[in-house]
Coordinates of N, CA and C in Angstrom, one line a residue:
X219 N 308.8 64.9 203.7 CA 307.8 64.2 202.9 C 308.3 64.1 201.4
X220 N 309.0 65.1 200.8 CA 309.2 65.2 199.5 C 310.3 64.1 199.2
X221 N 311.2 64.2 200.2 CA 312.7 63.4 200.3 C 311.9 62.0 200.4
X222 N 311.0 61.3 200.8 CA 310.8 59.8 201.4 C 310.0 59.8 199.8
X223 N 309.0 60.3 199.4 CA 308.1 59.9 198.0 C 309.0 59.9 197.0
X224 N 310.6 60.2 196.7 CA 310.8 60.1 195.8 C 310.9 60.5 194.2
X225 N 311.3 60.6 193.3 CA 311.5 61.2 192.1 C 310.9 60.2 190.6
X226 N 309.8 60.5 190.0 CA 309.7 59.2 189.4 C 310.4 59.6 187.9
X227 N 310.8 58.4 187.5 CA 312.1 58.5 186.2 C 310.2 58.8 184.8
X228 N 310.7 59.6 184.0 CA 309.6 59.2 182.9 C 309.4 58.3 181.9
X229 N 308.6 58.3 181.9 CA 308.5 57.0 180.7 C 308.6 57.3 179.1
X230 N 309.8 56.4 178.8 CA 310.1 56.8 177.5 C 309.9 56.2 176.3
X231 N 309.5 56.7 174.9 CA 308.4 56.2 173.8 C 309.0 54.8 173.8
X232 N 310.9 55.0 173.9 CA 311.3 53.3 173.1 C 311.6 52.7 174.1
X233 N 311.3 52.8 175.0 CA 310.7 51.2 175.9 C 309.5 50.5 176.0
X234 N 308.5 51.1 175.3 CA 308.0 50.2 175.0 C 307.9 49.3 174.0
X235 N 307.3 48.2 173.9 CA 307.7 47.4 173.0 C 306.5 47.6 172.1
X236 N 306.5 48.1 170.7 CA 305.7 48.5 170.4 C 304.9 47.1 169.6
X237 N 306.0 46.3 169.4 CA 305.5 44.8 168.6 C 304.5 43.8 169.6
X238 N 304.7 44.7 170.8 CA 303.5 43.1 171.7 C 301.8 44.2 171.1
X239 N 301.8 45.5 171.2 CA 300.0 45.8 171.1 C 299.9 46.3 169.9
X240 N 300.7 45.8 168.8 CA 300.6 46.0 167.3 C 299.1 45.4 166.9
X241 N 298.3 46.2 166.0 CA 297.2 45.6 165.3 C 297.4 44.1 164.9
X242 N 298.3 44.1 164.4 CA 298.5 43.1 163.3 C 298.7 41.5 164.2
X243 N 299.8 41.5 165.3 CA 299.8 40.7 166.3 C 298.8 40.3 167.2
X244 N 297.8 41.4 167.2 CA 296.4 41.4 167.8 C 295.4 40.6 166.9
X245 N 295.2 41.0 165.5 CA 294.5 39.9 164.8 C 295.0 38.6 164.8
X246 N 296.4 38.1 164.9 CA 297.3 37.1 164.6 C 296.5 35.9 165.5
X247 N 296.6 36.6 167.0 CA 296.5 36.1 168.0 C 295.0 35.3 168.2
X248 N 293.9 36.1 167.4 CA 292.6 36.0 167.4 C 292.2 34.7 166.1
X249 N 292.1 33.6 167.4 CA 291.7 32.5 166.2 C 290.2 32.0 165.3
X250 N 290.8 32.0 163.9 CA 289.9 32.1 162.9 C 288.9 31.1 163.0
X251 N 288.1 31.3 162.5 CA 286.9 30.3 162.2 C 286.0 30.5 161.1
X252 N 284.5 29.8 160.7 CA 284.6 29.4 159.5 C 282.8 29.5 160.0
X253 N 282.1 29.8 159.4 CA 281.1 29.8 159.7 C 280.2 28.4 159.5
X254 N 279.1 28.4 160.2 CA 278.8 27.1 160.3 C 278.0 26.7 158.9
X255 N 277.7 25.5 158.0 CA 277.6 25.9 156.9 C 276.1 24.7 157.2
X256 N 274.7 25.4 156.2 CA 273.3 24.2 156.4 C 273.7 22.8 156.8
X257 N 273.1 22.2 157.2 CA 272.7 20.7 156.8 C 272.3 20.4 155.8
X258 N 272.8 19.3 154.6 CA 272.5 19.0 153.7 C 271.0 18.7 153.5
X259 N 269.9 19.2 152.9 CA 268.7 18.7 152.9 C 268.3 17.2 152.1
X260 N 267.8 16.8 152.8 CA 267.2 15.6 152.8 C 265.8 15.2 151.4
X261 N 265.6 14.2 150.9 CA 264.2 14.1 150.3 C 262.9 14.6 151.3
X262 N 263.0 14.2 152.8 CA 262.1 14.0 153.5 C 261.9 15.8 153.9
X263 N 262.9 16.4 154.0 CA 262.8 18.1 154.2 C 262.4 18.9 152.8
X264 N 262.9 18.3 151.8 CA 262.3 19.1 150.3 C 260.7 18.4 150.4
X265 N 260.4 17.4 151.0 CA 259.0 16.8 151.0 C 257.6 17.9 151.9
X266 N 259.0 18.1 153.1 CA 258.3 18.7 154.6 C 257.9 20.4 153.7
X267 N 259.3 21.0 153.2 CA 259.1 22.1 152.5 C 257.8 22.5 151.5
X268 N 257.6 21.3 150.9 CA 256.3 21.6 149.6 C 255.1 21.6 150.2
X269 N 255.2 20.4 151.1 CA 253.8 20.3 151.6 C 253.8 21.7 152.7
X270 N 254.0 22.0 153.2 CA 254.1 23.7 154.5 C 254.4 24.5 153.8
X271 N 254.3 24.6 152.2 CA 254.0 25.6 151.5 C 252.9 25.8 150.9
X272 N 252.3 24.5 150.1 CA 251.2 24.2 150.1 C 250.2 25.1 151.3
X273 N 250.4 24.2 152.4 CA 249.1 24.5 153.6 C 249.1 26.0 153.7
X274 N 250.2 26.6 153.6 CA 250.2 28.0 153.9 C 249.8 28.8 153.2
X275 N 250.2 28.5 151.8 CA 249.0 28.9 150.9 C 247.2 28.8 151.1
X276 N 247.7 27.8 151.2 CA 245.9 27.6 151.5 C 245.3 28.2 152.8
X277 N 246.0 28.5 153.8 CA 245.8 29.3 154.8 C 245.2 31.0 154.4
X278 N 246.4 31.4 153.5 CA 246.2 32.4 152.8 C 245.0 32.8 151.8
X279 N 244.5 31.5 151.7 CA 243.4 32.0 150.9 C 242.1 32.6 151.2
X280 N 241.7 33.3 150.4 CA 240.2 34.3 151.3 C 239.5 33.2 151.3
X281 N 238.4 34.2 152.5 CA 237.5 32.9 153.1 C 236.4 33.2 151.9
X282 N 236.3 34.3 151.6 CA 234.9 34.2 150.3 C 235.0 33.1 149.1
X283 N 236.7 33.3 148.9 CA 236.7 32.0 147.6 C 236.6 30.4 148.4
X284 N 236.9 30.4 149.7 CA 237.7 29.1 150.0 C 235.4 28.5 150.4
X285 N 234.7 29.2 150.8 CA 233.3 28.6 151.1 C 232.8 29.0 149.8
X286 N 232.7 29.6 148.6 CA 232.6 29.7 147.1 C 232.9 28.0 146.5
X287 N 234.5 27.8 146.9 CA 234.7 26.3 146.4 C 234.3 25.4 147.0
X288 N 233.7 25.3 148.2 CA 233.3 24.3 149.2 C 231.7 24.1 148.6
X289 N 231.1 25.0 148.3 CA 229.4 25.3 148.4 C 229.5 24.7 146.7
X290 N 230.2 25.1 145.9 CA 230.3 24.5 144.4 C 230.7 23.2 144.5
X291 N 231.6 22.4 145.1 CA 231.7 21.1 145.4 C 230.2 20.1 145.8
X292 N 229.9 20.9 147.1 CA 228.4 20.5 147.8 C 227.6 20.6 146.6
X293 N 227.6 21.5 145.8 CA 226.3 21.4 144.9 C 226.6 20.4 143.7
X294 N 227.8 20.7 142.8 CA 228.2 19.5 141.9 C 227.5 18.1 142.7
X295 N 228.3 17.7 143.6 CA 228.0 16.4 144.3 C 226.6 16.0 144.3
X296 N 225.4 17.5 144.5 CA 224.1 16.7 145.1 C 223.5 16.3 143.8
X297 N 224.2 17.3 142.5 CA 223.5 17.0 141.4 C 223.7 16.2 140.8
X298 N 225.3 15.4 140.9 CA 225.5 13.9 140.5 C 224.9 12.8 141.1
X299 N 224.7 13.3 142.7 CA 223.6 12.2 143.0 C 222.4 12.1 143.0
X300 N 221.6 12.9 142.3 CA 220.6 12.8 141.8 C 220.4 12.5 140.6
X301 N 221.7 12.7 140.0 CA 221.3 12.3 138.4 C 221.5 10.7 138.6
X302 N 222.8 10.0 138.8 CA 223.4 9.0 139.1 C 223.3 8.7 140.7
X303 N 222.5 8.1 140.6 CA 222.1 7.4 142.2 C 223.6 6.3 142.6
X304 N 224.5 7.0 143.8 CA 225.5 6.0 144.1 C 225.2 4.6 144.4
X305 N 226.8 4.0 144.0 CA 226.5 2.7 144.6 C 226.1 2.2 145.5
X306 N 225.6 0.9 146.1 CA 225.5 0.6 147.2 C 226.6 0.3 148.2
X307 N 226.8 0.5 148.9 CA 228.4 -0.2 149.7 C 228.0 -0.1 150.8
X308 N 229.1 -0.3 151.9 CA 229.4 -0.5 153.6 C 229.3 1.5 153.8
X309 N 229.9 2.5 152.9 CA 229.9 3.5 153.3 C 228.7 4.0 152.7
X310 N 227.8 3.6 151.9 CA 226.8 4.5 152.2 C 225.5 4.2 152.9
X311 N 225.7 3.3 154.0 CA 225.0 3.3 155.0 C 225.5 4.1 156.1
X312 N 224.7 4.5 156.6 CA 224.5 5.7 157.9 C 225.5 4.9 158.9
X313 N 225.1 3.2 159.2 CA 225.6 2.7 160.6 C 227.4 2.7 160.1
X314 N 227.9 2.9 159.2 CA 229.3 2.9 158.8 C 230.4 3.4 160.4
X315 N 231.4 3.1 160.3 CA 232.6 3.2 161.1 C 233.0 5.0 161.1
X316 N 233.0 5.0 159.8 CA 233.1 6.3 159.8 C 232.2 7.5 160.6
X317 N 230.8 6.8 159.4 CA 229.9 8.2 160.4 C 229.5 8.0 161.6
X318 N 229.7 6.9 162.2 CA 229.1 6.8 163.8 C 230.5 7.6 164.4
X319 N 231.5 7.5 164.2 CA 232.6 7.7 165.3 C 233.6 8.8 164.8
X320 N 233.5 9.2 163.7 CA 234.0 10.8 163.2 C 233.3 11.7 163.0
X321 N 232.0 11.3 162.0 CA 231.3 12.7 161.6 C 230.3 13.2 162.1
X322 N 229.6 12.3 162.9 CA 228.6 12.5 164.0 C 229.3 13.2 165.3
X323 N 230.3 12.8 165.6 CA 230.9 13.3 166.7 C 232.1 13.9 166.2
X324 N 231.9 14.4 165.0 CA 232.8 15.3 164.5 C 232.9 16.9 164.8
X325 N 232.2 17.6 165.5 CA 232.4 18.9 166.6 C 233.3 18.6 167.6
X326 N 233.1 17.0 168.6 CA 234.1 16.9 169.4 C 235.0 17.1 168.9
X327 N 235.7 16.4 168.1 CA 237.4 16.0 167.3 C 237.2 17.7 167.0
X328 N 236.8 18.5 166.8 CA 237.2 20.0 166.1 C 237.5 20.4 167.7
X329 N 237.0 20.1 168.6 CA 237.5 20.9 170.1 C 238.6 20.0 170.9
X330 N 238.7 19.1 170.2 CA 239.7 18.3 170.7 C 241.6 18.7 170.0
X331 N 241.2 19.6 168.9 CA 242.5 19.5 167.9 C 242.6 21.2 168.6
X332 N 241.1 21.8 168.2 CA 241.8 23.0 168.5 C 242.1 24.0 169.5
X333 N 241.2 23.2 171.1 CA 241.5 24.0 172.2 C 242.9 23.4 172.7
X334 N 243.8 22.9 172.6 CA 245.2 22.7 173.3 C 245.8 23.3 172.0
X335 N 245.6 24.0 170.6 CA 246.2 24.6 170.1 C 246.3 25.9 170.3
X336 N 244.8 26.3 170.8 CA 244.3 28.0 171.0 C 245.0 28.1 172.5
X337 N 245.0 27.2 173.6 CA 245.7 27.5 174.3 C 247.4 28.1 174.7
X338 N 247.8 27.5 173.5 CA 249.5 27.2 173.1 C 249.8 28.5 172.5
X339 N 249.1 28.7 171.5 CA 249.5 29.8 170.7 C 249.0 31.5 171.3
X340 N 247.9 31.3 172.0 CA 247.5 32.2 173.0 C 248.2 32.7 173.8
X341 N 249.0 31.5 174.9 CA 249.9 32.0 175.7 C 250.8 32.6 175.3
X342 N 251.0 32.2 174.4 CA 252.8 32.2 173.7 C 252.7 34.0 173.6
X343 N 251.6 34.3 172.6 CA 250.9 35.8 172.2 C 250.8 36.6 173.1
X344 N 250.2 36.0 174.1 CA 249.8 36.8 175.0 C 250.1 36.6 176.8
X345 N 252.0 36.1 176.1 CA 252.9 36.5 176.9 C 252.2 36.0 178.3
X346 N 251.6 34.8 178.9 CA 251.2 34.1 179.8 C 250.2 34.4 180.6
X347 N 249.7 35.4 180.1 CA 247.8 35.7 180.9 C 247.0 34.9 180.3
X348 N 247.0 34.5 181.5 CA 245.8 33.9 181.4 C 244.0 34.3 181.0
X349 N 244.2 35.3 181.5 CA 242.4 36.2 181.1 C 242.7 36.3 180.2
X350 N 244.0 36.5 179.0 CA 243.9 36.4 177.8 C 243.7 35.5 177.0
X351 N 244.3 34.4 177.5 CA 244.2 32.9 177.2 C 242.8 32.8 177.4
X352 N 241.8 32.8 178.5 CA 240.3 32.4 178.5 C 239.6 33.2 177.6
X353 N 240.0 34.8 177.2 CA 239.2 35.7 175.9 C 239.5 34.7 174.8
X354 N 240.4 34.5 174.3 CA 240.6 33.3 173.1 C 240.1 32.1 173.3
X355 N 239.6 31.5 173.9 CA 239.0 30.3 174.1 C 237.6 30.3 174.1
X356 N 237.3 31.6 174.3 CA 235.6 32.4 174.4 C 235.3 32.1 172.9
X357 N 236.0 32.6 171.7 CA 235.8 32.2 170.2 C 235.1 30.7 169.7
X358 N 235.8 29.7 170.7 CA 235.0 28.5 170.6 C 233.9 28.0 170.9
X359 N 233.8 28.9 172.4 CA 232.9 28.6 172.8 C 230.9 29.2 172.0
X360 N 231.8 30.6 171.1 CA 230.5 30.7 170.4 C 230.7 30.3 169.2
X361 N 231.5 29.5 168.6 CA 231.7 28.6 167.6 C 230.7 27.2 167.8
X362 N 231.1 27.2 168.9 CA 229.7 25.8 169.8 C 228.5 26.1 169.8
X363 N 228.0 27.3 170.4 CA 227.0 27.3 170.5 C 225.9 27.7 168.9
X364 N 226.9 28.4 168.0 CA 225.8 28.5 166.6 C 225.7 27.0 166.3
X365 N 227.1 26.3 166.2 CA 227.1 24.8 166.0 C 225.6 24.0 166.0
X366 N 225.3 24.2 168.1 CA 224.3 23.7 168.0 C 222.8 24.1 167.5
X367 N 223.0 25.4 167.5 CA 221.7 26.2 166.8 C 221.4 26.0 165.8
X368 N 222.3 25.8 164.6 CA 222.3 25.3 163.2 C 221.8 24.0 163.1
X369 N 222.2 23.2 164.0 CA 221.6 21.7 163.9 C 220.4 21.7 164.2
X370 N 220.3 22.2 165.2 CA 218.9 21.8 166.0 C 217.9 22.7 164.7
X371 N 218.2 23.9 164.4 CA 217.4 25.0 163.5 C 216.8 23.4 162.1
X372 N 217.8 22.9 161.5 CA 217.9 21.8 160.7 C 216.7 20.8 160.1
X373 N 217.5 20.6 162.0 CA 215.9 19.4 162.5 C 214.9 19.9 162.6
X374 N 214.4 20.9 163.0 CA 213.3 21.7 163.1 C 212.7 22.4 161.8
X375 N 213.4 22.4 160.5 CA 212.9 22.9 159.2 C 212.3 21.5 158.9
X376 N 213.5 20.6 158.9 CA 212.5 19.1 158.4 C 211.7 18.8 159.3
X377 N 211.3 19.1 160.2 CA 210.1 17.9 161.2 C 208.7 19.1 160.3
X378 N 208.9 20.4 160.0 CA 207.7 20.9 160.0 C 207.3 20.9 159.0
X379 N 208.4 20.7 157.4 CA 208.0 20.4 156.1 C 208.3 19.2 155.7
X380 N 208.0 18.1 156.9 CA 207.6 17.0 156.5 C 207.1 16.1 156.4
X381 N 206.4 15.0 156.2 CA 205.5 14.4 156.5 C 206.1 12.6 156.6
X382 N 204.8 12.0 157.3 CA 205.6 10.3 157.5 C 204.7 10.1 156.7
X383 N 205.6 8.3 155.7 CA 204.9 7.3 155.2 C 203.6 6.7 155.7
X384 N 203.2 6.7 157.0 CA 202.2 6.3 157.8 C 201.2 7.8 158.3
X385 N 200.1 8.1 157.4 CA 199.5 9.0 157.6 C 199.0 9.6 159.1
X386 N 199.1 8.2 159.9 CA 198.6 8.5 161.6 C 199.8 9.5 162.2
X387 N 200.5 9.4 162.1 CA 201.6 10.0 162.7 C 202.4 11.6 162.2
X388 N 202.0 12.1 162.6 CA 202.4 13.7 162.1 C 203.3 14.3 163.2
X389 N 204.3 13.9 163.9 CA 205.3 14.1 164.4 C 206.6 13.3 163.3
X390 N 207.4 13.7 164.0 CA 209.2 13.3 163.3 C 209.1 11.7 164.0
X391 N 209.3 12.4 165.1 CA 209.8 11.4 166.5 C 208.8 10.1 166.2
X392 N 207.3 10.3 166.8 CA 207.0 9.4 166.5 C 206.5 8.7 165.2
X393 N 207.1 9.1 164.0 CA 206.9 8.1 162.7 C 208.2 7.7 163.0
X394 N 209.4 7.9 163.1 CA 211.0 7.1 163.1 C 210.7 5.6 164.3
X395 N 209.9 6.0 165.8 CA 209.8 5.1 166.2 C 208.6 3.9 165.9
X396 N 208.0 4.3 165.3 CA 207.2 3.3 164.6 C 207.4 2.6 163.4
X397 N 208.7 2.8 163.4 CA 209.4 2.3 161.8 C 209.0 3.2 160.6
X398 N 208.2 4.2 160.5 CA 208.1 4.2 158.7 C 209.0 5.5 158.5
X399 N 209.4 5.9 157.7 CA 210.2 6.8 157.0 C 209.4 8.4 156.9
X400 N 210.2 9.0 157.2 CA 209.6 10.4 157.6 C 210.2 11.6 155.8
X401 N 209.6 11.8 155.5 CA 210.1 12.6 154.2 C 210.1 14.1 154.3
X402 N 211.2 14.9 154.2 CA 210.8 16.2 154.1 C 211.7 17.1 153.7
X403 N 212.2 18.4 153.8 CA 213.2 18.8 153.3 C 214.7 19.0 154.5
X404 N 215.1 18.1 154.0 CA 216.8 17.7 154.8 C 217.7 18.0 154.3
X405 N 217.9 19.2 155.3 CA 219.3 20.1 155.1 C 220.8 18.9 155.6
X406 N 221.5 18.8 155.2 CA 222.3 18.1 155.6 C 223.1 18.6 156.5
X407 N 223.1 17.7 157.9 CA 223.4 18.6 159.0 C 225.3 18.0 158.8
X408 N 225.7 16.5 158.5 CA 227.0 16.5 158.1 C 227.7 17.3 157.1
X409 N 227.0 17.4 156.2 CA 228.0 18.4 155.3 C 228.3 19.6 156.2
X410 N 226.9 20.3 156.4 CA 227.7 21.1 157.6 C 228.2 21.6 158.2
X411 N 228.4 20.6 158.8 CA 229.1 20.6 160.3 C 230.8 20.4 159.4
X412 N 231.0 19.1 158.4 CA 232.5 19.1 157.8 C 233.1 20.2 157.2
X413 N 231.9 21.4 156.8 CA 232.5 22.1 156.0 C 233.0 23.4 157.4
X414 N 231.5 23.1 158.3 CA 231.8 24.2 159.7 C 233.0 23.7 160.6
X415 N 233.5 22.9 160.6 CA 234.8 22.4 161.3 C 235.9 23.0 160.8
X416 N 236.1 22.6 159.2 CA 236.9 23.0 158.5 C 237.3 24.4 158.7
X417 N 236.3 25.5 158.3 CA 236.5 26.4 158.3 C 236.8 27.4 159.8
X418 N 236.4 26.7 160.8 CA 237.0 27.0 162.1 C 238.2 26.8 162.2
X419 N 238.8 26.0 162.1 CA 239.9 25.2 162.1 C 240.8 25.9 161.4
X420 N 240.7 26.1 160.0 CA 241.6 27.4 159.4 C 241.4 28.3 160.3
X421 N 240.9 29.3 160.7 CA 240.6 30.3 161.2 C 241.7 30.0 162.3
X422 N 241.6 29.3 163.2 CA 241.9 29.3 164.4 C 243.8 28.4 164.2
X423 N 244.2 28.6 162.8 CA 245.3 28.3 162.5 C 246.2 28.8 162.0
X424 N 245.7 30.4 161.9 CA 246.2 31.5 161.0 C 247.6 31.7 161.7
X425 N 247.1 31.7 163.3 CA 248.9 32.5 164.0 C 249.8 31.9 163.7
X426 N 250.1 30.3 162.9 CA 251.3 29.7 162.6 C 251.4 30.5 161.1
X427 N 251.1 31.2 160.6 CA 251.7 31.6 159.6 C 253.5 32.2 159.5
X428 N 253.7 32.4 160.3 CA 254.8 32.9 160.3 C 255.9 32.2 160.8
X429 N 255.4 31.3 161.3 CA 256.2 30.2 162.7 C 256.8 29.1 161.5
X430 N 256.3 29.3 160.2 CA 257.2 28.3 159.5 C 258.0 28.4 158.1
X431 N 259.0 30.0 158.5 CA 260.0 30.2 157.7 C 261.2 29.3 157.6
X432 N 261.3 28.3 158.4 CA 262.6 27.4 158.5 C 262.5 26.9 157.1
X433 N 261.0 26.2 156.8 CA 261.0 25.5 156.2 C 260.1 26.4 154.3
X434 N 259.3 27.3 155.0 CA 258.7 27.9 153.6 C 259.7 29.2 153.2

């Protein structure tokens, strides 16, 4: 057995070639490159930039000052229109384009913008559950329901402190349908509702804060 396996010769330092696994031939070999360098920015990206810093700011802002500035606007406004009675125009009639088909049905358009967003951003969070996805969607749903409690509460201050131009009729309902004008104290259920949209709407747009370092 010893005689058939042989005698092995050893291996000696200078045969190997010590120039093929040299460092230096090893870097040689390893082709350079250059890193990849921005895209030139554009007017329309220094434009995207200001404004997504802007919003984020304003995202940022507390909710005490941001309904502080809202309620001081509402009040400036009712006192200029009482001092200065507005003009007459197409928009300050009630039947307008506007208020029939945005501001009146301006809760829908707030559940229309923000339930496929609360869905999106939900998932994303909360990594594809769904029961988690329906907990976050629960927020709107009692976002809706004060919605209508507030309105309805509204109508229900004015019908009881107020009275119709036609003394026969001491309901809401029936002086409006009898034509005469009903007077009393009218909380404004649009302001409202524009300033209660708004402020849902922030709220429920906080999780992109962070989602837009590309550009802030």
């Amino acid at each position: 057995m010893s005689m058939m396996a042989g005698r092995r010769n050893p291996i000696r330092r200078d045969s190997i070639k010590h120039q093929n696994f040299s460092s230096g031939n090893f870097e040689q070999s390893k082709t350079k490159g250059t890193k990849p360098t921005p895209a030139k920015e554009t007017l329309v990206d220094e434009l995207i930039r200001v404004v997504l810093g802007l919003g984020n700011k304003y995202l940022m802002l507390e909710i005490k000052y941001r309904i502080a500035t809202y309620l001081g606007i509402l009040f400036a406004v009712s006192i200029i229109g009482d001092v200065l009675p507005y003009p007459k125009s197409y928009f300050s009639q009630s039947s307008h384009f506007l208020n029939q088909y945005f501001v009146k049905l301006g809760w829908g358009w707030t559940l229309i913008c923000t339930i496929p967003f609360v869905v999106m951003t939900s998932y994303t969070y909360c990594c594809s559950d769904r029961k988690q996805v329906a907990f976050h969607l629960l927020r709107l749903g009692v976002a809706t329901f004060f919605w209508m409690f507030w309105t309805n509460m509204f109508q229900y201050i004015e019908s009881i402190y107020g009275r119709c131009t036609e003394p026969r009729f001491s309901r809401r309902s029936k002086c409006l349908e009898a034509g005469a004008r009903w007077s009393g104290f009218d909380i404004s259920g649009h302001s409202f509702l524009l300033i209660y949209s708004v402020l849902i709407m922030i709220e429920e747009a906080k999780p992109i804060q962070g989602w837009l370092g590309e550009y802030t």
